[in-house]
Amino acid sequence: MADSFSIVYSCDDAYVPYTYVSIKSLRAHKTLGKHYQVYILQTGLSPRNQKNLLSLQEDNFTVKFVDVGQILRHFSRDFFPLNLHFTIETYFRFFLAELFPQEDKVLYLDGDTLVQKDVKDLFSIDVGDAYLAATRDMEIIRATHYWGEQHASYFKNQLGLESIDNYFQAGVMLVNLKQWRKENFACRLLECLKKVPNPMYADQDILNAVCQNRVKFITQNWDFTWHLPFLDSQFQKNLPAPFAQQYLQAKEDPFIIHFTGESMKPEDKPEEQEAQKFWQYAAVSPYFGVLWKRMYQKQLAGFKFAHKNKWRLWRYKFLSRIMWGRRKVTYAFKYTQLYNQIAKYL
């Protein structure tokens, strides 16, 4: 096994508090005698945030910033479409091979991850001629199986995916840069983006379209996406049985916890076991005050939202009991979704 490992993040000022915690947890699980090089892709982090991130350096654990601005200046501002909670930083992954010509393999981590196992074990995976190694995205698979053709048509007709069951999560990727350079991978991604001008899940959709049948799938423990139970209390029934089992096994021993989902960060669900692990690191970081304020503001907004929507929750529950057929199912689903949002505030 190599003695040096390169780990890459993308970050803006708003996401620094999460990224700081992620890097801190990464450092806490490193092996003595091995070198860990952390790269942060950015286009203008504030000097204060850069200083805080650099403070995480210690023997055999270094942090460097990589300015992606020189690449982005070749594209118009609207070339990279954004929706939901995505920012331009998510597309920086397209250019990993060009940004790191000296590397054959890098580990890409989203900033909203919490590392609980030494990532050196990931680097020992033989990816062969695959473009990358990653886990399946259980939420995309669940949603597609639950909603059926209505949801699947996008992935099949626009992305050209043969099977949604092989859609991967791009927040934790062991990337085969040697293969990316060999096949001019960045150009292929950009060409695909032109054909899919408004991807539902931004660059992750494009990566899935281009990497199809060239992905090495790894155990779900390496990218445990914690938000699935919050989205669907019946997720075990709405996932194919083997995938539900894999997800539950990963929940028992997650190597990397991924705080995926819009409005589903640790400050949104502070009572959850996974969030408490995050707060153990956040509490001794320079961003504790920022994160605590976010939590307070979100909790206050949650109480207001719950109070405002109690009548709607009662209405959905009542209608789910007196209706029949499709309407009964629709109102039962609406009740469950709203209940999951406001139950803890009632």
PDB file of C-alpha atoms in Angstrom, residues 20-21 24 27 56 278-288:
ATOM      1  CA  TYR A  20     -13.595  21.818   8.542  1.00  0.00           C
ATOM      2  CA  VAL A  21     -15.361  19.152  10.603  1.00  0.00           C
ATOM      3  CA  LYS A  24     -10.866  17.120  11.313  1.00  0.00           C
ATOM      4  CA  ARG A  27      -7.282  13.554  10.488  1.00  0.00           C
ATOM      5  CA  LEU A  56      -5.672  21.462  10.737  1.00  0.00           C
ATOM      6  CA  PHE A 278     -20.757  15.485  14.069  1.00  0.00           C
ATOM      7  CA  TRP A 279     -21.282  17.833  17.025  1.00  0.00           C
ATOM      8  CA  GLN A 280     -18.476  16.183  18.968  1.00  0.00           C
ATOM      9  CA  TYR A 281     -16.072  17.556  16.363  1.00  0.00           C
ATOM     10  CA  ALA A 282     -17.972  20.792  15.719  1.00  0.00           C
ATOM     11  CA  ALA A 283     -17.993  21.709  19.419  1.00  0.00           C
ATOM     12  CA  VAL A 284     -14.185  22.087  19.421  1.00  0.00           C
ATOM     13  CA  SER A 285     -13.985  23.898  16.082  1.00  0.00           C
ATOM     14  CA  PRO A 286     -13.844  27.635  15.322  1.00  0.00           C
ATOM     15  CA  TYR A 287     -17.258  27.252  13.667  1.00  0.00           C
ATOM     16  CA  PHE A 288     -19.217  26.036  16.671  1.00  0.00           C
TER      17      PHE A 288
END
